[in-house]
Amino acid sequence: MTPTTPSGGDPRQPSITCTNQLLNKNITWGSTAVSSLFQTDIGMAAEERSSGGSSPSEALEVTEQFGSVTVERHVPRINCPEHIILVVDVCREDGNTSYKLADGSKFSSLYMVKRAITLFLQNKHAIDSRHKFALVVLHESPIWLHDFTNNPREIMSELDELEDAVATSRCDLSLLFDLIARQISLPQCSNPAVAPPPCVFRTIVFYGRSQCLPQFLGGKAVFTHLIQSPHFFLDVLYMHEAPSDENKCEGIFDLLCGLDESGWSYVLEVSRNATKLHNHCGSLLAHPLQRPTQKDVHYTLNGVD
Amino acid sequence: MEIRDSLIRGSVMEQYIRQIGYIKLNGFPGGLCSDLAEITGASESLTVWNTRQDNGVMGETVCESGPGDELLIKVPFAGATLTIRLLFYLREPWMPPDMSFSDIQFLSRISTEDLEDQVPALNNWNCSEDDIIAQLLHQLLQLYKKYQLEKLDDDEVLQFEYRSLLKTLKIGEGDIEILVNSPGHNTSSLLVRLPLSLQDVPPVLIDANPGSATSLLQVTFQGNEGVFVPKLYLSPRVESLIGGANTLALPAVPPGTCLLDYVERVLELLEEKVRKAVLCFETRKQFIAQVLCQFGCAVMEYDAERFSKVVLMFEVKDFHFLTFITLGQLFPQQQAPKIVLQSLYHNSPREPYSKEYSDQKYSPQWTPEEMVRNVRDVILSNVSSFQMSSIRTN
């Protein structure tokens, strides 16, 4: 696969000024400044607490600004193990198009997402082998296909078996989050702003339909309960046909963006561009407690200071 | 009569087992290497000991006793092992146990007054107390220590060295065990607990190993020339910070070496190692902070406890890739940061394609800022070739 230049407009553009924003946070090289950069330096946080030294709020809460919205972090930036729920939409709609690579070969959308998730699993495991993965299949109703495992091969062999199926007319998000809520138990921390959690849960929804608007047909109560936990995260990767008057891509994408109530989710979209799909899976490798907000990401490596 | 007998014996047995359990739970009382003490039911025959038994009546009780009535306790002491054998009269549980020791001279030198004075458990043997055996062992060990210290009067040089160690290292009598002319050998040995403090070490570096942070130096004297052989023991908590005791090269002991000077040198060596480990940690932290400062918007994950790793995603000319930067134990003085680029697109064949790139120009004298800038330069100069090889391998 030769990398191709990304195409298509992206409603959520990464902010290019983010690096400056980070540097403008007045970071100098005194040891107190370093400690405020590391909320997770538990030893130092403990010292500050016991000695009553510098104000605890400086060490524990970092607010980040993008645009006019201030988003607060409420959990220490520790790289605790993640329990990642991969939700794969296997619906195949009428008139769906394939991914075409530079050498002319064609692959179905499901094939592509399987490949991209495989690389995601392998890379995430290489970053930290403690991370665990579960697999949910989204068709008529969501099915919990494989429980949490830190062996990526188990998920990969389930993925191999997946086949696409004729698209259903509805996508009920209530069923999905009900299922997830039943399968996981969120960490109970008495002081989540300070205590590092034993793990965090992250759901990544790979949604693939361009005609069907996903909806909360059974209400949002369970979803709201999950999303208010500082240890639960939701990311979405939306793979769709080229937006046109014949489909509902824009509306669906707006709806998916609306699922990001905390400001910390990554909602990404791609339309039949294999490279961009894999790049997005790269972005999704980032640990939710340590990654910048989506608007602040900036991956370009420059040679000039 | 028989049933009542066995009932009594049964409950006595239970009590006895509880008393042994107490020691196993709370640890052997006293002794610098108490966690290495061994307690087992005696299985050897008694004939070797009988002829040297000074106290108590053996007779019929011995013949009828089963292995459950005897305890064999092996206590490490000043580099040798002191074995204490206790024989219990389970049919007459109000009787204190008979005792014998591997150091045969010990009992013969101890007066009855000393025993009454220093080992009150014998006269107040309360068999219903859970910790009575533990108390007895503790008192016996203290008496043995005292006995050794009295023997020091016959060895002026060793006595002087013992006192200087106490004074110069500012340690207490409980921190040194000394064995003067151990039975059967013509050597003396001592074991000293070095006052190595891990107080200023960031907890994250040692918390994986709970327990005491103990450093013990054992010194065995050979002959009368003051020649000695040193050996170092470190508890796991210390070893996890500065490495295994056998990896640390102790200074040589040329003839005429003063013991006190030597012990001080060893202590300094350990303190230097601790300082270095903490400094490495601080440098790693500064390096990671600098990475976050320069590339925080590209971070995937970083080790927020030990600061040994950071993973980023970069894009160069529309090519995206992962970068793993790892800081080893020998960073910064002897090791550059390890840089591995990894593909987001290609497996080769089962793992994502990856390649390590070394940093030829690295210098430990650089500031963290310079180190990070150099890492960036290494990445930039290798991206194209990485891109090419990752495609080719697919």
XYZ file of C-alpha atoms in Angstrom:
699
model
C 0.000 0.000 0.000
C 1.560 3.261 -1.010
C 0.580 6.195 1.142
C -1.612 8.613 -0.719
C -2.384 12.194 0.048
C -5.475 12.471 2.187
C -8.527 13.755 0.397
C -11.922 15.007 1.426
C -12.913 17.794 3.750
C -12.674 17.116 7.446
C -15.261 18.827 9.618
C -13.043 18.459 12.705
C -9.683 19.864 11.661
C -6.786 19.541 14.069
C -5.648 22.883 15.368
C -2.248 23.828 14.067
C -1.511 26.270 16.837
C -1.665 23.623 19.563
C 2.101 23.288 19.984
C 2.306 26.963 20.771
C -0.562 26.639 23.178
C 1.314 23.966 25.091
C 4.479 26.008 25.183
C 2.608 29.139 26.131
C 1.614 27.478 29.351
C 4.542 29.139 31.026
C 6.584 26.023 31.524
C 10.061 26.650 32.828
C 12.614 24.283 34.176
C 12.189 24.689 37.888
C 11.260 21.490 39.681
C 7.835 22.786 40.673
C 7.024 23.509 37.045
C 8.044 19.987 36.106
C 5.809 18.590 38.815
C 2.823 20.512 37.543
C 3.447 19.025 34.108
C 3.277 15.583 35.687
C 0.063 15.322 37.614
C 0.903 11.674 37.858
C 4.094 12.090 39.841
C 2.360 10.574 42.819
C 5.414 10.822 45.027
C 5.643 14.552 44.532
C 1.910 15.058 44.818
C 2.052 13.176 48.105
C 4.911 15.369 49.339
C 3.006 18.482 48.447
C -0.039 17.204 50.244
C 1.856 16.335 53.391
C 4.092 19.375 53.528
C 1.271 21.705 52.609
C 3.621 23.251 50.071
C 2.538 24.590 46.701
C -1.170 24.816 46.113
C -2.563 21.375 45.355
C -4.851 22.674 42.663
C -1.831 23.575 40.546
C -0.536 20.044 40.612
C -3.837 18.306 40.174
C -5.913 20.190 37.648
C -4.726 21.271 34.298
C -7.149 23.116 32.140
C -6.581 23.137 28.454
C -8.085 25.631 26.117
C -9.107 25.251 22.584
C -11.167 27.833 20.893
C -13.377 29.359 23.540
C -14.022 26.146 25.446
C -12.121 25.211 28.577
C -11.894 21.490 29.208
C -10.745 20.188 32.542
C -8.924 17.001 33.289
C -10.273 15.243 36.330
C -7.961 12.242 36.540
C -4.192 11.928 37.003
C -2.298 11.470 33.730
C -1.199 7.950 34.507
C -0.715 5.291 31.825
C -2.848 2.739 33.616
C -4.008 -0.337 31.675
C -6.854 0.311 29.273
C -9.760 -2.041 28.752
C -10.745 -1.271 25.183
C -14.101 -2.303 23.752
C -13.914 -2.474 19.972
C -17.387 -2.142 18.440
C -17.377 -3.200 14.801
C -20.310 -2.429 12.531
C -20.647 -5.260 10.010
C -23.597 -3.839 8.067
C -23.215 -3.650 4.333
C -25.501 -1.183 2.622
C -26.794 -1.201 -0.935
C -24.495 0.623 -3.284
C -21.564 0.550 -0.889
C -18.207 1.261 -2.522
C -14.814 -0.358 -1.996
C -11.461 1.052 -1.042
C -9.269 1.424 -4.128
C -5.530 1.392 -3.594
C -2.909 3.049 -5.754
C -2.035 -0.239 -7.427
C -5.637 -0.703 -8.523
C -6.585 -3.401 -6.049
C -9.963 -3.159 -4.346
C -11.022 -4.134 -0.856
C -14.345 -4.094 0.914
C -14.912 -1.730 3.776
C -15.093 -4.561 6.284
C -11.817 -6.034 5.039
C -10.122 -2.655 5.425
C -11.413 -2.054 8.923
C -10.288 -5.537 9.935
C -6.783 -4.806 8.707
C -6.677 -1.434 10.384
C -7.906 -2.867 13.691
C -5.311 -5.648 13.462
C -2.523 -3.099 13.249
C -4.161 -1.119 16.033
C -4.187 -4.206 18.277
C -0.586 -5.079 17.513
C 0.670 -1.563 18.059
C -1.347 -1.024 21.228
C -0.019 -4.289 22.615
C 3.525 -3.237 21.723
C 3.055 0.027 23.599
C 1.909 -1.755 26.767
C 1.100 -5.435 27.009
C -1.226 -4.838 29.962
C -3.901 -3.292 27.770
C -6.942 -5.520 27.220
C -9.382 -5.735 24.342
C -12.970 -6.935 23.954
C -14.915 -7.297 20.718
C -18.528 -6.321 20.067
C -20.247 -6.867 16.745
C -22.889 -4.391 15.676
C -25.622 -5.677 13.421
C -29.256 -6.168 14.335
C -28.395 -5.927 17.980
C -24.942 -5.742 19.492
C -23.259 -9.010 20.435
C -20.420 -9.321 22.956
C -18.220 -11.575 20.862
C -15.066 -11.807 22.950
C -14.420 -10.811 26.523
C -11.394 -8.783 27.613
C -8.056 -10.303 26.763
C -4.572 -8.881 26.519
C -3.683 -11.323 23.773
C -4.358 -9.482 20.519
C -4.333 -12.736 18.545
C -7.555 -13.870 20.192
C -9.340 -10.777 18.946
C -7.640 -11.046 15.582
C -8.915 -14.567 15.030
C -12.467 -13.472 15.885
C -12.072 -10.569 13.495
C -10.983 -12.941 10.756
C -14.259 -14.810 11.070
C -16.412 -11.702 10.786
C -18.454 -11.347 7.650
C -20.556 -8.448 6.584
C -24.307 -8.766 6.480
C -27.181 -6.900 4.921
C -27.704 -3.618 6.679
C -30.588 -3.325 9.091
C -32.842 -0.313 9.026
C -32.051 0.787 12.549
C -29.074 1.205 14.805
C -30.067 1.337 18.450
C -27.311 2.872 20.566
C -29.257 2.202 23.773
C -28.810 -1.525 23.217
C -25.083 -1.053 22.684
C -24.477 0.914 25.862
C -26.784 -1.345 27.862
C -24.637 -4.268 26.782
C -21.407 -2.466 27.649
C -22.716 -1.347 31.050
C -23.618 -4.956 31.861
C -20.168 -6.243 30.938
C -17.932 -3.790 32.722
C -17.557 -2.498 36.258
C -16.233 1.012 36.482
C -13.479 1.657 39.041
C -14.711 3.213 42.277
C -12.236 5.811 43.447
C -12.950 7.915 46.495
C -10.892 10.754 45.104
C -10.590 10.341 41.328
C -8.755 13.637 40.898
C -5.818 12.309 42.875
C -5.950 8.527 43.053
C -4.691 6.765 39.934
C -7.334 4.317 38.718
C -6.484 0.620 38.342
C -7.695 0.809 34.730
C -9.860 2.841 32.394
C -12.494 1.692 29.921
C -12.553 2.986 26.383
C -15.169 2.153 23.766
C -14.169 2.643 20.144
C -17.117 2.461 17.759
C -16.267 1.710 14.149
C -19.478 2.825 12.452
C -19.874 2.069 8.783
C -23.310 3.144 7.541
C -24.123 6.120 5.369
C -27.920 5.747 5.294
C -28.822 4.844 8.827
C -28.822 7.355 11.647
C -27.798 5.689 14.921
C -30.252 6.563 17.693
C -30.981 6.024 21.368
C -34.260 4.209 20.880
C -34.388 3.087 24.501
C -33.292 6.325 26.124
C -29.910 7.730 27.123
C -29.876 6.954 30.845
C -27.306 4.173 30.721
C -25.147 6.082 28.259
C -25.210 9.179 30.440
C -24.293 7.135 33.496
C -21.282 5.636 31.708
C -20.087 8.867 30.198
C -20.113 10.787 33.471
C -17.504 8.450 34.934
C -14.007 9.942 34.716
C -12.759 6.462 33.870
C -14.952 5.816 30.817
C -14.098 7.108 27.363
C -15.820 6.927 23.994
C -14.122 7.291 20.619
C -15.758 6.972 17.210
C -14.286 6.193 13.827
C -16.891 6.816 11.133
C -16.245 5.153 7.775
C -18.664 6.343 5.105
C -19.385 6.817 1.428
C -18.497 10.124 -0.191
C -20.998 12.637 1.247
C -23.753 13.520 -1.217
C -27.425 14.371 -1.435
C -28.169 10.659 -1.745
C -26.905 9.802 1.709
C -26.982 11.027 5.290
C -23.230 11.126 6.016
C -23.137 14.699 7.263
C -26.113 14.248 9.544
C -24.738 11.001 10.916
C -21.362 12.584 11.555
C -22.965 15.494 13.398
C -24.874 13.051 15.542
C -21.726 11.068 16.316
C -19.899 14.284 17.225
C -22.763 14.995 19.593
C -21.857 11.867 21.560
C -18.746 13.676 22.748
C -20.184 15.372 25.802
C -16.991 15.652 27.811
C -14.755 17.182 25.171
C -12.238 14.360 25.566
C -13.478 11.994 22.858
C -11.906 11.480 19.484
C -14.513 11.463 16.699
C -12.808 10.703 13.410
C -14.151 10.150 9.916
C -12.830 8.736 6.682
C -14.278 8.052 3.267
C -12.653 5.150 1.431
C -9.092 6.406 1.942
C -7.022 3.495 3.208
C -4.096 5.598 4.406
C -6.296 7.979 6.301
C -8.128 5.041 7.876
C -4.853 3.658 9.183
C -3.723 7.105 10.322
C -6.917 7.477 12.330
C -6.302 4.109 13.961
C -2.885 5.496 14.847
C -4.501 8.492 16.555
C -6.709 6.091 18.461
C -3.634 4.437 19.968
C -3.254 7.406 22.271
C -4.015 6.813 25.956
C -7.121 8.772 26.961
C -5.538 10.009 30.196
C -2.410 11.300 28.509
C -3.414 12.346 25.003
C -4.230 15.921 23.991
C -7.798 16.800 23.007
C -8.603 16.069 19.396
C -8.353 19.716 18.454
C -4.872 19.927 19.925
C -3.277 17.010 18.120
C -0.366 17.889 15.911
C 1.746 15.116 14.491
C 3.867 16.968 11.955
C 7.541 16.705 12.758
C 9.522 19.720 11.640
C 13.232 20.102 11.392
C 13.126 23.796 12.223
C 12.816 25.012 15.827
C -8.573 -42.540 81.135
C -7.037 -43.085 77.735
C -9.597 -40.889 75.996
C -9.081 -38.062 78.444
C -5.365 -38.488 77.977
C -5.547 -38.188 74.257
C -7.937 -35.248 74.527
C -5.490 -33.410 76.735
C -2.664 -34.319 74.462
C -4.755 -33.151 71.518
C -5.315 -29.683 72.931
C -1.715 -29.407 74.029
C -0.730 -30.300 70.505
C -2.993 -27.597 69.131
C -1.455 -25.031 71.455
C 2.007 -26.177 70.463
C 1.203 -25.860 66.787
C -0.194 -22.369 67.414
C 3.035 -21.391 69.131
C 5.107 -22.541 66.180
C 2.660 -20.810 63.874
C 3.200 -17.599 65.804
C 6.904 -17.637 64.999
C 6.334 -18.439 61.365
C 3.829 -15.616 61.089
C 5.710 -12.933 62.989
C 9.176 -13.954 61.942
C 12.031 -15.285 63.975
C 12.558 -12.953 66.928
C 15.816 -11.019 66.748
C 18.852 -11.657 64.606
C 19.998 -9.635 61.609
C 19.110 -12.347 59.119
C 15.944 -13.431 60.854
C 14.089 -13.927 57.603
C 16.558 -16.627 56.709
C 15.976 -18.639 59.885
C 14.652 -22.158 59.413
C 12.347 -23.979 61.739
C 11.678 -27.640 61.174
C 10.576 -30.656 63.128
C 13.707 -32.532 64.114
C 14.348 -35.630 62.107
C 17.877 -36.494 63.091
C 18.525 -38.996 65.801
C 19.239 -37.704 69.254
C 22.281 -39.775 70.049
C 24.705 -37.135 68.800
C 23.276 -34.664 71.265
C 22.448 -36.860 74.221
C 25.998 -37.274 75.417
C 26.472 -33.515 75.497
C 23.233 -32.730 77.158
C 23.876 -30.819 80.305
C 20.420 -30.292 81.681
C 17.144 -32.135 81.917
C 16.275 -35.771 82.082
C 16.025 -37.582 78.803
C 15.001 -41.076 79.666
C 11.639 -42.426 78.731
C 10.252 -39.171 77.389
C 12.781 -39.278 74.636
C 12.014 -42.782 73.548
C 8.336 -42.119 73.270
C 8.531 -38.736 71.639
C 7.603 -38.463 68.018
C 9.048 -35.980 65.563
C 6.291 -33.513 66.509
C 7.812 -32.897 69.919
C 11.116 -31.601 68.717
C 11.972 -28.380 67.007
C 15.155 -27.714 65.130
C 15.867 -24.054 64.665
C 18.672 -22.890 62.423
C 19.512 -19.246 62.960
C 22.021 -17.434 60.778
C 24.404 -15.619 63.102
C 27.338 -13.464 62.066
C 27.799 -15.472 58.896
C 27.582 -18.914 60.498
C 24.579 -20.931 61.577
C 23.574 -21.526 65.158
C 21.317 -24.519 65.551
C 19.034 -24.736 68.545
C 17.206 -27.918 69.334
C 14.197 -27.796 71.597
C 12.609 -30.916 72.978
C 9.142 -30.493 74.392
C 7.450 -32.598 77.058
C 4.016 -32.631 75.543
C 2.722 -34.977 78.264
C 3.855 -32.521 80.880
C 3.268 -29.250 79.097
C 4.071 -27.146 82.151
C 7.693 -28.222 81.751
C 9.897 -25.969 79.650
C 11.646 -27.706 76.753
C 15.103 -29.195 76.911
C 17.615 -27.296 74.856
C 20.800 -28.091 73.045
C 22.979 -25.972 70.812
C 25.360 -26.543 67.956
C 27.822 -24.288 69.771
C 28.705 -26.826 72.428
C 30.758 -24.471 74.544
C 27.870 -22.065 74.956
C 25.889 -23.991 77.537
C 28.935 -25.059 79.467
C 29.987 -21.441 79.904
C 26.617 -20.168 80.982
C 25.922 -20.136 84.706
C 22.565 -21.018 86.207
C 22.234 -17.431 87.372
C 22.682 -16.179 83.822
C 20.002 -18.554 82.613
C 17.556 -17.518 85.304
C 18.331 -13.865 84.737
C 18.431 -13.651 80.972
C 16.025 -16.415 79.979
C 13.078 -15.928 82.333
C 10.823 -17.868 79.978
C 12.364 -21.067 81.308
C 11.230 -20.444 84.848
C 7.928 -18.922 83.827
C 6.993 -21.401 81.198
C 3.415 -20.536 80.412
C 2.431 -23.150 77.897
C -0.852 -21.452 77.072
C 0.762 -18.299 75.681
C 0.992 -18.217 71.897
C 4.321 -16.434 71.855
C 6.104 -18.345 74.623
C 8.410 -20.252 72.251
C 9.137 -17.000 70.421
C 10.018 -15.334 73.728
C 12.305 -18.204 74.657
C 14.142 -18.072 71.337
C 14.534 -14.323 71.562
C 16.011 -14.528 75.049
C 18.320 -17.375 74.071
C 19.613 -15.411 71.113
C 20.265 -12.332 73.233
C 22.110 -14.506 75.749
C 24.188 -15.996 72.969
C 25.074 -12.525 71.732
C 26.130 -11.528 75.215
C 28.230 -14.639 75.512
C 30.037 -13.760 72.281
C 30.639 -10.206 73.439
C 32.212 -11.532 76.629
C 34.545 -13.654 74.555
C 35.680 -10.444 72.886
C 37.631 -9.637 76.052
C 40.146 -12.229 74.918
C 40.665 -10.585 71.549
C 41.763 -6.992 71.982
C 42.049 -6.176 68.315
C 38.612 -7.459 67.458
C 37.143 -5.719 70.470
C 38.666 -2.434 69.391
C 37.307 -2.863 65.891
C 33.868 -3.717 67.227
C 33.774 -0.607 69.384
C 35.063 1.641 66.581
C 32.407 0.346 64.246
C 29.684 1.150 66.756
C 31.044 4.616 67.322
C 31.969 5.661 63.787
C 28.946 4.284 62.004
C 26.708 5.518 64.814
C 24.904 2.198 64.999
C 23.607 0.241 67.972
C 24.597 -3.124 69.417
C 21.586 -4.610 67.692
C 23.206 -3.790 64.347
C 26.245 -6.024 64.791
C 26.529 -9.755 65.347
C 29.923 -11.057 66.278
C 31.188 -14.614 66.505
C 34.516 -15.022 68.285
C 36.483 -18.109 67.291
C 33.543 -20.144 66.130
C 33.523 -23.717 67.390
C 35.592 -26.054 65.310
C 37.202 -23.241 63.370
C 39.804 -20.734 64.289
C 38.023 -17.867 62.624
C 35.973 -15.004 63.903
C 33.309 -13.314 61.915
C 31.016 -10.393 62.188
C 27.892 -9.203 60.461
C 27.097 -5.519 60.451
C 23.912 -3.824 59.307
C 25.047 -0.772 57.373
C 23.157 2.456 58.018
C 22.149 2.868 54.374
C 19.054 5.016 54.210
C 16.593 4.946 51.322
C 14.636 7.803 52.809
C 15.129 10.214 49.920
C 14.478 7.700 47.200
C 11.257 8.340 45.235
C 8.883 5.601 46.451
C 8.030 4.458 42.940
C 11.557 3.088 42.496
C 11.314 0.665 45.416
C 7.631 0.153 46.184
C 7.457 -3.007 44.100
C 9.537 -4.673 46.815
C 7.945 -4.164 50.205
C 9.880 -5.189 53.260
C 12.939 -3.827 54.920
C 15.746 -2.056 53.112
C 18.646 -3.888 54.697
C 22.298 -3.948 53.717
C 24.499 -6.382 55.587
C 28.254 -6.717 55.387
C 29.720 -9.972 56.596
C 33.398 -10.086 57.452
C 35.284 -13.307 58.180
C 38.708 -13.039 59.789
C 41.317 -15.575 58.912
C 44.278 -16.204 61.141
C 45.736 -13.532 63.350
C 47.089 -11.138 60.781
C 43.883 -9.157 60.571
C 43.187 -10.454 57.083
C 39.481 -10.644 56.351
C 37.096 -11.675 53.632
C 34.045 -9.510 53.022
C 30.624 -10.485 51.677
C 27.645 -8.275 50.991
C 23.948 -9.104 51.420
C 21.197 -6.796 50.236
C 17.462 -7.139 50.758
C 15.299 -7.203 47.585
C 14.133 -3.661 48.219
C 17.701 -2.391 47.995
C 18.650 -4.671 45.112
C 15.770 -3.437 42.980
C 17.312 0.021 43.229
C 21.059 -0.572 42.869
C 21.379 -4.091 41.477
C 22.148 -7.480 42.980
C 24.719 -7.806 45.753
C 26.815 -10.112 43.576
C 26.999 -7.537 40.776
C 28.571 -4.940 43.015
C 32.334 -5.264 43.049
C 33.544 -4.897 46.606
C 36.910 -3.167 46.982
C 39.904 -5.464 47.332
C 41.330 -6.150 50.782
C 45.100 -5.832 50.650
C 46.911 -6.976 53.817
C 46.927 -4.368 56.520
C 43.513 -2.960 55.591
C 41.809 -1.428 58.545
C 38.357 -2.910 59.066
C 36.738 0.370 59.962
C 38.082 2.131 56.871
C 36.914 -0.724 54.733
C 33.392 -0.772 56.120
C 33.155 2.979 55.613
C 34.279 2.577 52.023
C 31.636 -0.050 51.370
C 28.981 2.188 52.862
C 30.115 5.071 50.672
C 30.011 2.800 47.639
C 26.405 1.858 48.381
C 25.406 5.451 49.084
C 26.912 6.505 45.761
C 24.928 3.816 43.976
C 21.725 5.013 45.580
C 22.501 8.603 44.635
C 23.181 7.537 41.059
C 19.939 5.568 40.797
C 17.966 8.563 41.995
C 19.854 10.850 39.626
C 19.104 8.552 36.689
C 15.440 8.666 37.605
C 15.479 12.464 37.787
C 17.213 12.686 34.420
C 14.684 10.370 32.845
C 11.912 12.510 34.244
C 13.444 15.654 32.805
C 13.918 13.980 29.440
C 10.296 12.860 29.279
C 9.142 16.308 30.383
C 11.174 17.819 27.574
C 9.664 15.368 25.072
C 6.199 16.372 26.228
C 7.130 20.014 26.001
C 8.361 19.741 22.433
C 5.973 17.035 21.193
C 3.103 16.910 23.680
C 0.556 17.172 20.893
C 1.825 13.985 19.323
C 1.980 11.807 22.424
C 0.414 8.349 22.461
C 1.550 7.132 25.879
C 4.365 7.625 28.333
C 5.517 5.845 31.478
C 4.260 8.224 34.124
C 5.813 6.349 37.063
C 9.372 5.441 36.190
C 9.666 7.674 33.093
C 11.355 4.929 31.130
C 9.350 5.133 27.907
C 7.396 7.479 25.664
C 5.534 6.621 22.451
C 4.596 9.280 19.892
C 3.014 9.436 16.465
C 4.616 11.661 13.847
C 3.844 12.709 10.299
C 6.503 13.602 7.766
C 5.388 14.424 4.229
C 2.030 12.714 4.774
C 3.686 9.558 6.058
C 2.524 8.708 9.589
C 4.500 6.408 11.881
C 4.992 5.530 15.544
C 8.122 6.386 17.500
C 9.099 4.462 20.632
C 11.729 6.155 22.803
C 13.036 3.989 25.648
C 15.439 5.014 28.439
C 17.381 2.074 29.875
C 18.965 1.615 33.293
C 22.302 2.922 32.027
C 20.823 6.175 30.711
C 22.160 8.842 30.691
C 25.805 8.111 31.446
C 26.372 4.975 29.424
C 23.434 4.665 27.128
C 21.638 6.857 24.624
C 17.844 6.865 24.372
C 16.708 3.926 22.251
C 14.716 5.010 19.209
C 12.421 2.595 17.361
C 10.209 3.594 14.447
C 7.170 1.406 13.878
C 4.731 1.190 10.998
C 1.011 1.948 11.136
C 0.410 0.284 7.784
C 2.575 -2.798 7.382
C 3.071 -6.057 9.259
C 6.258 -7.958 8.628
C 4.802 -10.627 8.758
C 3.066 -10.861 12.152
C 4.124 -7.721 13.935
C 4.044 -4.191 12.646
C 7.240 -3.447 10.776
C 9.733 -1.714 13.047
C 13.374 -0.682 13.048
C 15.745 0.610 15.689
C 17.906 3.637 14.963
C 20.990 4.424 16.963
C 22.183 7.852 17.882
C 25.831 8.171 16.915
C 26.287 11.675 18.211
C 24.790 11.202 21.680
C 26.578 12.730 24.625
C 25.583 12.337 28.270
C 26.760 15.910 28.813
C 23.856 17.324 26.822
C 20.915 18.958 28.503
C 17.620 17.077 28.177
C 16.545 19.707 25.666
C 19.546 18.972 23.470
C 18.998 15.232 23.828
C 15.413 15.531 22.634
C 16.360 17.771 19.741
C 18.930 15.208 18.732
C 16.348 12.416 18.869
C 14.211 14.489 16.537
C 17.153 14.863 14.135
C 17.781 11.118 14.153
C 14.135 10.467 13.334
C 14.046 13.030 10.533
C 17.179 11.714 8.892
C 15.881 8.133 8.910
C 12.199 8.507 8.038
C 12.551 8.104 4.261
C 14.612 4.974 4.476
C 12.237 3.605 7.100
C 9.308 4.354 4.828
C 10.980 2.635 1.893
C 11.906 -0.506 3.820
C 8.473 -0.806 5.396
C 6.854 -0.805 1.958
C 9.354 -3.221 0.526
C 8.936 -5.715 3.322
C 5.220 -5.942 2.694
